[in-house]
Each structure stands twice: as structure tokens, then as C-alpha cells.
PDB file of C-alpha atoms in Angstrom:
ATOM      1  CA  UNK A   1      -0.065   0.144  -0.125  1.00 64.00           C
ATOM      2  CA  UNK A   2       1.125   3.652  -0.570  1.00 80.00           C
ATOM      3  CA  UNK A   3       0.302   5.182   2.268  1.00 94.00           C
ATOM      4  CA  UNK A   4      -2.384   7.765   2.343  1.00 97.00           C
ATOM      5  CA  UNK A   5      -1.605  10.393  -0.317  1.00 97.00           C
ATOM      6  CA  UNK A   6      -1.987  13.939  -0.423  1.00 98.00           C
ATOM      7  CA  UNK A   7      -1.792  16.279  -3.391  1.00 97.00           C
ATOM      8  CA  UNK A   8      -0.194  19.734  -3.884  1.00 97.00           C
ATOM      9  CA  UNK A   9       3.127  19.286  -1.054  1.00 97.00           C
ATOM     10  CA  UNK A  10       3.452  22.527  -1.455  1.00 97.00           C
ATOM     11  CA  UNK A  11       1.226  25.271  -2.461  1.00 97.00           C
ATOM     12  CA  UNK A  12       2.528  28.905  -2.994  1.00 97.00           C
ATOM     13  CA  UNK A  13      -1.011  31.189  -3.155  1.00 97.00           C
ATOM     14  CA  UNK A  14      -1.388  35.092  -2.882  1.00 97.00           C
ATOM     15  CA  UNK A  15      -4.439  35.668  -0.714  1.00 97.00           C
ATOM     16  CA  UNK A  16      -7.764  35.901  -1.407  1.00 97.00           C
ATOM     17  CA  UNK A  17      -7.462  32.931  -4.066  1.00 97.00           C
ATOM     18  CA  UNK A  18      -8.815  29.467  -3.629  1.00 97.00           C
ATOM     19  CA  UNK A  19      -7.098  26.692  -2.227  1.00 98.00           C
ATOM     20  CA  UNK A  20      -7.898  23.163  -2.946  1.00 98.00           C
ATOM     21  CA  UNK A  21      -6.185  20.012  -0.785  1.00 98.00           C
ATOM     22  CA  UNK A  22      -6.677  16.709  -1.178  1.00 98.00           C
ATOM     23  CA  UNK A  23      -6.222  13.443   0.270  1.00 98.00           C
ATOM     24  CA  UNK A  24      -7.032   9.732  -0.509  1.00 98.00           C
ATOM     25  CA  UNK A  25      -6.730   7.359   2.132  1.00 97.00           C
ATOM     26  CA  UNK A  26      -5.223   3.794   3.047  1.00 95.00           C
ATOM     27  CA  UNK A  27      -7.421   1.551   1.355  1.00 93.00           C
ATOM     28  CA  UNK A  28      -9.812   0.324   3.665  1.00 90.00           C
ATOM     29  CA  UNK A  29      -9.469   2.182   6.117  1.00 91.00           C
ATOM     30  CA  UNK A  30     -12.902   4.189   7.772  1.00 90.00           C
ATOM     31  CA  UNK A  31     -11.788   7.086   9.149  1.00 92.00           C
ATOM     32  CA  UNK A  32      -9.960   9.695   7.314  1.00 95.00           C
ATOM     33  CA  UNK A  33      -8.511  13.263   9.344  1.00 95.00           C
ATOM     34  CA  UNK A  34      -7.742  16.710   8.646  1.00 97.00           C
ATOM     35  CA  UNK A  35      -4.586  18.906  10.480  1.00 97.00           C
ATOM     36  CA  UNK A  36      -3.301  21.462  10.924  1.00 97.00           C
ATOM     37  CA  UNK A  37       0.353  22.457  11.869  1.00 96.00           C
ATOM     38  CA  UNK A  38       1.870  25.545  12.850  1.00 94.00           C
ATOM     39  CA  UNK A  39       4.990  26.077  15.547  1.00 88.00           C
ATOM     40  CA  UNK A  40       2.201  28.837  18.050  1.00 87.00           C
ATOM     41  CA  UNK A  41      -0.730  25.807  17.440  1.00 87.00           C
ATOM     42  CA  UNK A  42       0.918  22.264  17.087  1.00 89.00           C
ATOM     43  CA  UNK A  43      -1.029  19.705  15.675  1.00 92.00           C
ATOM     44  CA  UNK A  44      -5.102  20.632  15.459  1.00 92.00           C
ATOM     45  CA  UNK A  45      -6.918  18.516  14.837  1.00 93.00           C
ATOM     46  CA  UNK A  46      -9.784  20.424  12.615  1.00 96.00           C
ATOM     47  CA  UNK A  47     -11.855  17.764  10.440  1.00 96.00           C
ATOM     48  CA  UNK A  48     -12.953  14.226  10.583  1.00 94.00           C
ATOM     49  CA  UNK A  49     -14.585  11.948   8.833  1.00 95.00           C
ATOM     50  CA  UNK A  50     -15.827   8.394   9.604  1.00 92.00           C
ATOM     51  CA  UNK A  51     -17.200   6.125   6.535  1.00 92.00           C
ATOM     52  CA  UNK A  52     -17.068   9.507   4.535  1.00 94.00           C
ATOM     53  CA  UNK A  53     -20.047  11.565   6.672  1.00 95.00           C
ATOM     54  CA  UNK A  54     -18.188  14.271   9.529  1.00 95.00           C
ATOM     55  CA  UNK A  55     -18.648  13.149  12.505  1.00 92.00           C
ATOM     56  CA  UNK A  56     -17.421  16.238  13.757  1.00 90.00           C
ATOM     57  CA  UNK A  57     -15.914  20.611  11.936  1.00 93.00           C
ATOM     58  CA  UNK A  58     -15.197  22.250  15.527  1.00 90.00           C
ATOM     59  CA  UNK A  59     -12.184  22.071  14.680  1.00 91.00           C
ATOM     60  CA  UNK A  60     -11.783  24.058  11.145  1.00 94.00           C
ATOM     61  CA  UNK A  61     -11.087  27.785  12.364  1.00 87.00           C
ATOM     62  CA  UNK A  62     -13.785  29.074  10.274  1.00 85.00           C
ATOM     63  CA  UNK A  63     -16.654  29.430   7.509  1.00 91.00           C
ATOM     64  CA  UNK A  64     -13.857  30.405   4.807  1.00 95.00           C
ATOM     65  CA  UNK A  65     -12.780  26.623   5.701  1.00 97.00           C
ATOM     66  CA  UNK A  66     -14.614  23.074   4.467  1.00 97.00           C
ATOM     67  CA  UNK A  67     -14.028  19.767   4.018  1.00 98.00           C
ATOM     68  CA  UNK A  68     -15.421  16.866   1.189  1.00 97.00           C
ATOM     69  CA  UNK A  69     -15.361  13.120   1.438  1.00 97.00           C
ATOM     70  CA  UNK A  70     -16.905  12.029  -1.452  1.00 97.00           C
ATOM     71  CA  UNK A  71     -16.305   9.323  -1.656  1.00 95.00           C
ATOM     72  CA  UNK A  72     -13.871   5.804   0.530  1.00 94.00           C
ATOM     73  CA  UNK A  73     -11.087   7.185  -1.204  1.00 95.00           C
ATOM     74  CA  UNK A  74     -11.512  11.329  -1.560  1.00 96.00           C
ATOM     75  CA  UNK A  75     -10.992  14.193   0.082  1.00 98.00           C
ATOM     76  CA  UNK A  76     -10.837  17.569   0.019  1.00 98.00           C
ATOM     77  CA  UNK A  77     -10.721  20.476   2.511  1.00 98.00           C
ATOM     78  CA  UNK A  78     -11.160  24.309   0.705  1.00 98.00           C
ATOM     79  CA  UNK A  79      -9.644  27.805   2.098  1.00 97.00           C
ATOM     80  CA  UNK A  80     -11.753  30.067  -0.011  1.00 97.00           C
ATOM     81  CA  UNK A  81     -10.562  33.255   0.254  1.00 96.00           C
ATOM     82  CA  UNK A  82      -7.446  32.143   1.561  1.00 96.00           C
ATOM     83  CA  UNK A  83      -5.411  34.202   3.941  1.00 96.00           C
ATOM     84  CA  UNK A  84      -1.550  34.400   5.489  1.00 97.00           C
ATOM     85  CA  UNK A  85      -2.411  33.590   8.606  1.00 95.00           C
ATOM     86  CA  UNK A  86      -2.896  30.413   6.732  1.00 97.00           C
ATOM     87  CA  UNK A  87       0.238  29.314   6.480  1.00 97.00           C
ATOM     88  CA  UNK A  88       0.512  25.853   6.936  1.00 97.00           C
ATOM     89  CA  UNK A  89       1.096  22.207   7.126  1.00 98.00           C
ATOM     90  CA  UNK A  90      -1.826  20.261   6.778  1.00 98.00           C
ATOM     91  CA  UNK A  91      -1.646  16.926   7.284  1.00 98.00           C
ATOM     92  CA  UNK A  92      -4.657  14.042   6.156  1.00 97.00           C
ATOM     93  CA  UNK A  93      -4.607  11.171   8.060  1.00 95.00           C
ATOM     94  CA  UNK A  94      -6.361   8.320   8.111  1.00 94.00           C
ATOM     95  CA  UNK A  95      -7.734   5.050  10.147  1.00 90.00           C
ATOM     96  CA  UNK A  96      -8.641   2.057   9.942  1.00 87.00           C
ATOM     97  CA  UNK A  97     -12.461   2.016  11.897  1.00 75.00           C
ATOM     98  CA  UNK A  98     -11.195  -0.239  15.973  1.00 67.00           C
ATOM     99  CA  UNK A  99     -12.226   1.195  19.821  1.00 56.00           C
ATOM    100  CA  UNK A 100     -10.510   3.991  19.697  1.00 53.00           C
ATOM    101  CA  UNK A 101      -7.193   2.356  19.645  1.00 65.00           C
ATOM    102  CA  UNK A 102      -5.739   2.367  16.408  1.00 74.00           C
ATOM    103  CA  UNK A 103      -3.045   4.182  15.236  1.00 83.00           C
ATOM    104  CA  UNK A 104      -3.474   6.962  12.840  1.00 90.00           C
ATOM    105  CA  UNK A 105      -1.941   6.615   9.258  1.00 93.00           C
ATOM    106  CA  UNK A 106      -0.367   9.788   8.192  1.00 96.00           C
ATOM    107  CA  UNK A 107       0.244  11.716   4.950  1.00 97.00           C
ATOM    108  CA  UNK A 108       3.272  13.865   3.887  1.00 97.00           C
ATOM    109  CA  UNK A 109       1.422  16.762   3.850  1.00 97.00           C
ATOM    110  CA  UNK A 110       1.005  19.764   2.184  1.00 98.00           C
ATOM    111  CA  UNK A 111       2.959  22.314   3.035  1.00 98.00           C
ATOM    112  CA  UNK A 112       0.342  26.013   2.101  1.00 98.00           C
ATOM    113  CA  UNK A 113       2.107  29.789   1.782  1.00 98.00           C
ATOM    114  CA  UNK A 114      -0.330  32.413   1.565  1.00 97.00           C
ATOM    115  CA  UNK A 115       1.496  35.487   0.213  1.00 96.00           C
TER     116      UNK A 115
ATOM    117  CA  UNK B   1     -13.167  19.049  26.192  1.00 80.00           C
ATOM    118  CA  UNK B   2      -9.592  16.894  26.132  1.00 86.00           C
ATOM    119  CA  UNK B   3      -6.494  18.971  27.056  1.00 92.00           C
ATOM    120  CA  UNK B   4      -3.092  18.035  26.855  1.00 95.00           C
ATOM    121  CA  UNK B   5      -0.006  19.346  27.972  1.00 96.00           C
ATOM    122  CA  UNK B   6       3.796  18.488  27.042  1.00 97.00           C
ATOM    123  CA  UNK B   7       7.280  19.805  28.053  1.00 97.00           C
ATOM    124  CA  UNK B   8       9.937  19.807  27.559  1.00 97.00           C
ATOM    125  CA  UNK B   9       8.823  22.115  25.217  1.00 95.00           C
ATOM    126  CA  UNK B  10      12.682  21.427  23.783  1.00 97.00           C
ATOM    127  CA  UNK B  11      15.316  18.914  25.256  1.00 98.00           C
ATOM    128  CA  UNK B  12      18.825  18.735  24.437  1.00 98.00           C
ATOM    129  CA  UNK B  13      20.913  15.925  25.234  1.00 97.00           C
ATOM    130  CA  UNK B  14      23.954  14.281  24.532  1.00 97.00           C
ATOM    131  CA  UNK B  15      24.508  10.679  22.645  1.00 97.00           C
ATOM    132  CA  UNK B  16      23.241   7.669  25.013  1.00 97.00           C
ATOM    133  CA  UNK B  17      22.101   9.577  28.165  1.00 97.00           C
ATOM    134  CA  UNK B  18      18.488   9.099  28.870  1.00 97.00           C
ATOM    135  CA  UNK B  19      15.402  11.123  27.325  1.00 98.00           C
ATOM    136  CA  UNK B  20      11.598  11.164  29.171  1.00 98.00           C
ATOM    137  CA  UNK B  21       8.868  13.960  27.929  1.00 98.00           C
ATOM    138  CA  UNK B  22       6.268  14.389  30.414  1.00 98.00           C
ATOM    139  CA  UNK B  23       2.339  14.430  29.573  1.00 98.00           C
ATOM    140  CA  UNK B  24      -0.915  15.169  32.061  1.00 98.00           C
ATOM    141  CA  UNK B  25      -4.042  15.414  30.936  1.00 97.00           C
ATOM    142  CA  UNK B  26      -7.539  16.485  31.732  1.00 95.00           C
ATOM    143  CA  UNK B  27      -9.802  13.947  31.193  1.00 92.00           C
ATOM    144  CA  UNK B  28      -9.702  11.182  32.950  1.00 92.00           C
ATOM    145  CA  UNK B  29     -12.357   9.225  30.624  1.00 90.00           C
ATOM    146  CA  UNK B  30      -9.567   8.792  28.239  1.00 91.00           C
ATOM    147  CA  UNK B  31      -8.478   6.103  27.616  1.00 89.00           C
ATOM    148  CA  UNK B  32      -5.408   5.546  24.571  1.00 90.00           C
ATOM    149  CA  UNK B  33      -2.338   7.443  25.411  1.00 94.00           C
ATOM    150  CA  UNK B  34       0.226   7.670  21.823  1.00 94.00           C
ATOM    151  CA  UNK B  35       3.613   9.234  21.112  1.00 97.00           C
ATOM    152  CA  UNK B  36       4.348   9.961  17.784  1.00 97.00           C
ATOM    153  CA  UNK B  37       7.754  11.150  16.378  1.00 97.00           C
ATOM    154  CA  UNK B  38       8.463  13.887  13.342  1.00 97.00           C
ATOM    155  CA  UNK B  39      10.799  13.884  11.848  1.00 96.00           C
ATOM    156  CA  UNK B  40      12.210  17.837  10.401  1.00 93.00           C
ATOM    157  CA  UNK B  41      10.382  17.534   7.281  1.00 92.00           C
ATOM    158  CA  UNK B  42       8.090  14.893   7.585  1.00 95.00           C
ATOM    159  CA  UNK B  43       4.926  13.643   9.436  1.00 96.00           C
ATOM    160  CA  UNK B  44       3.801  12.106  12.570  1.00 96.00           C
ATOM    161  CA  UNK B  45       5.311   8.741  12.859  1.00 95.00           C
ATOM    162  CA  UNK B  46       3.742   6.480  16.066  1.00 94.00           C
ATOM    163  CA  UNK B  47       6.513   4.870  17.491  1.00 96.00           C
ATOM    164  CA  UNK B  48       4.153   3.817  20.936  1.00 95.00           C
ATOM    165  CA  UNK B  49       1.112   3.851  22.602  1.00 92.00           C
ATOM    166  CA  UNK B  50      -0.430   2.862  25.802  1.00 91.00           C
ATOM    167  CA  UNK B  51      -3.889   2.115  26.993  1.00 87.00           C
ATOM    168  CA  UNK B  52      -5.585   3.054  30.516  1.00 82.00           C
ATOM    169  CA  UNK B  53      -5.325  -0.646  32.200  1.00 81.00           C
ATOM    170  CA  UNK B  54      -2.002  -0.958  31.370  1.00 79.00           C
ATOM    171  CA  UNK B  55       0.624   0.976  33.502  1.00 89.00           C
ATOM    172  CA  UNK B  56       3.889   0.458  31.884  1.00 93.00           C
ATOM    173  CA  UNK B  57       5.195  -0.436  27.741  1.00 92.00           C
ATOM    174  CA  UNK B  58       8.307  -0.859  26.615  1.00 95.00           C
ATOM    175  CA  UNK B  59      10.135  -1.231  22.822  1.00 93.00           C
ATOM    176  CA  UNK B  60      13.928  -1.171  23.230  1.00 95.00           C
ATOM    177  CA  UNK B  61      15.499   2.092  23.981  1.00 97.00           C
ATOM    178  CA  UNK B  62      12.008   3.041  23.817  1.00 98.00           C
ATOM    179  CA  UNK B  63       9.566   3.172  26.982  1.00 97.00           C
ATOM    180  CA  UNK B  64       6.173   4.284  28.404  1.00 97.00           C
ATOM    181  CA  UNK B  65       4.571   4.815  31.404  1.00 96.00           C
ATOM    182  CA  UNK B  66       1.091   5.726  32.309  1.00 96.00           C
ATOM    183  CA  UNK B  67      -0.366   7.199  36.146  1.00 95.00           C
ATOM    184  CA  UNK B  68      -4.604   7.355  35.198  1.00 93.00           C
ATOM    185  CA  UNK B  69      -4.503   8.657  39.245  1.00 93.00           C
ATOM    186  CA  UNK B  70      -2.375  11.980  38.199  1.00 94.00           C
ATOM    187  CA  UNK B  71      -3.392  12.110  34.783  1.00 95.00           C
ATOM    188  CA  UNK B  72       0.082  12.235  33.481  1.00 95.00           C
ATOM    189  CA  UNK B  73       1.344   9.867  31.413  1.00 97.00           C
ATOM    190  CA  UNK B  74       5.773   9.750  29.949  1.00 98.00           C
ATOM    191  CA  UNK B  75       8.684   8.548  27.511  1.00 98.00           C
ATOM    192  CA  UNK B  76      11.530   7.680  28.204  1.00 98.00           C
ATOM    193  CA  UNK B  77      14.636   7.549  25.546  1.00 98.00           C
ATOM    194  CA  UNK B  78      17.873   4.931  26.589  1.00 97.00           C
ATOM    195  CA  UNK B  79      20.623   5.030  25.560  1.00 97.00           C
ATOM    196  CA  UNK B  80      20.020   7.968  23.071  1.00 97.00           C
ATOM    197  CA  UNK B  81      21.449   8.529  19.375  1.00 97.00           C
ATOM    198  CA  UNK B  82      21.548  10.910  16.719  1.00 96.00           C
ATOM    199  CA  UNK B  83      19.092   9.568  15.009  1.00 96.00           C
ATOM    200  CA  UNK B  84      16.599   9.967  18.054  1.00 97.00           C
ATOM    201  CA  UNK B  85      16.317  13.992  17.020  1.00 98.00           C
ATOM    202  CA  UNK B  86      13.210  14.618  16.147  1.00 97.00           C
ATOM    203  CA  UNK B  87       9.976  16.623  17.822  1.00 97.00           C
ATOM    204  CA  UNK B  88       8.318  14.100  20.279  1.00 98.00           C
ATOM    205  CA  UNK B  89       4.259  14.115  20.314  1.00 97.00           C
ATOM    206  CA  UNK B  90       2.188  12.817  22.733  1.00 97.00           C
ATOM    207  CA  UNK B  91      -1.522  12.610  22.453  1.00 95.00           C
ATOM    208  CA  UNK B  92      -4.859  11.267  24.385  1.00 93.00           C
ATOM    209  CA  UNK B  93      -7.796   9.705  23.318  1.00 88.00           C
ATOM    210  CA  UNK B  94     -11.516   9.774  24.362  1.00 77.00           C
ATOM    211  CA  UNK B  95     -12.898   6.437  22.435  1.00 66.00           C
ATOM    212  CA  UNK B  96     -13.405   6.854  18.473  1.00 62.00           C
ATOM    213  CA  UNK B  97     -10.705   6.969  17.623  1.00 64.00           C
ATOM    214  CA  UNK B  98     -10.314  10.920  18.107  1.00 81.00           C
ATOM    215  CA  UNK B  99      -6.624  12.340  19.534  1.00 89.00           C
ATOM    216  CA  UNK B 100      -5.674  15.238  21.328  1.00 91.00           C
ATOM    217  CA  UNK B 101      -1.915  16.238  21.034  1.00 93.00           C
ATOM    218  CA  UNK B 102       0.885  17.772  22.660  1.00 95.00           C
ATOM    219  CA  UNK B 103       2.366  20.596  21.753  1.00 94.00           C
ATOM    220  CA  UNK B 104       4.729  18.562  20.995  1.00 95.00           C
ATOM    221  CA  UNK B 105       8.817  18.460  21.347  1.00 97.00           C
ATOM    222  CA  UNK B 106      12.368  18.785  19.812  1.00 96.00           C
ATOM    223  CA  UNK B 107      14.724  16.545  21.602  1.00 98.00           C
ATOM    224  CA  UNK B 108      18.268  16.952  19.661  1.00 98.00           C
ATOM    225  CA  UNK B 109      20.393  14.444  21.001  1.00 97.00           C
ATOM    226  CA  UNK B 110      24.035  15.924  20.409  1.00 96.00           C
ATOM    227  CA  UNK B 111      27.270  13.073  19.267  1.00 92.00           C
TER     228      UNK B 111
END
């Protein structure tokens, strides 16, 4: 298995532009997570899905952020409009179903820079 | 919700020394405590985890201890090597697969 796949790996955009980050989870994993990592705030959970259904989006910073999971093998995180403070590394992770004791497998991340 | 505090934020040791990283959590219902290692520019990867029905777990040079009463858990690395240099994150889970991460500890092992 190739592991969790994210694209693009790097994104540089200008303030006000729309940004779409993509994630392909490990096949067979029922949970998908989107995290944001910054030096100041560490690893923050933005939203997670179970069987393609959003379960908790309380970590999404504001309405400019949205996430979808149209099928079991694909998810997107969209920022519209983007702002410089959105600059961060965004990780997608997936996990198999279970009793909460399961490892989360992280993708390589997307480094977003908003100028 | 759950809150996880991690200390120290940075830790420098000499090769061969031991390193200890400590975390506290707020919700007594948390029952799963993994540790992730993140090398520079790489993704976080699980290195060891412990469940609430176990007090200690060891894997070669790495061990984790859990004190449920005090609501804290620690990562112990013995005989540190330069390749142990990385950022280490503790996390706590209330179940259902979600994790609350600590802010991370940057470990630097000098040859």
C-alpha cells in the first residue's frame, strides 16, 4: 500500500485565492482526519470523517474552511478566500475502524504559503 | 474537551544519555495514549502507545509509563542516538479514534 497520499505537496498562493488540498486515505480505513500544523499552535484537528460522513468539524477555524469526502478514497479541504494566517502544513491522516485504539497514519502533508 | 500539556518544549542531551518527556491530560475518561515522532520535514509516525489498563510498556530503547490517578504519562528513551533527534508528540484519546495532541518536544541528541 502506498500509504496516505496528499497533493499538492507545496502550494504558494496569494491572499484571496481559493486553495484546494487533496487526500487519498489508505484503502479500507474508515476514518479520515484533517490536521493543521503550525509552530505556534502545534497539531490541530480541523475535521474528521467516519465512513465519508463528517463527524466533528468544531476545529475548522472559520467559514472560509470547508471539507468534503465524496467517497471512501478521496477528500478535499478547501480554503476560500485564503489569508496569510492560513500558512501552515496541512496533514491528512486515516485510521481503521475500531474501539478508539487505532494508529492514525499520516500523509506527507501539504505546505501552504499564502502571500 | 480534552487538553494535553507537554513538557519540556525542547530537550538537549548527549548521545548515550536518557531522555524523558512528560505529558498531562485533563479528561479522566481518556483511555489511549500514543506517542508520535516527527523528523524534520516529515510526517508524524507512531512509535509507541499505551492503553489505560496498562501502567508501563516497553519497546527496545523506548518505554512509556502511565499514571491514571495523576493523569500523566511519560516517554522514556534510553541510550539516545543522533537519529532520535526529532519532535515528539504525545496524545490522548477519549475513544472513537480522535486524538488530542500535546504541543510537541524537540529532542536534540548531540554526538
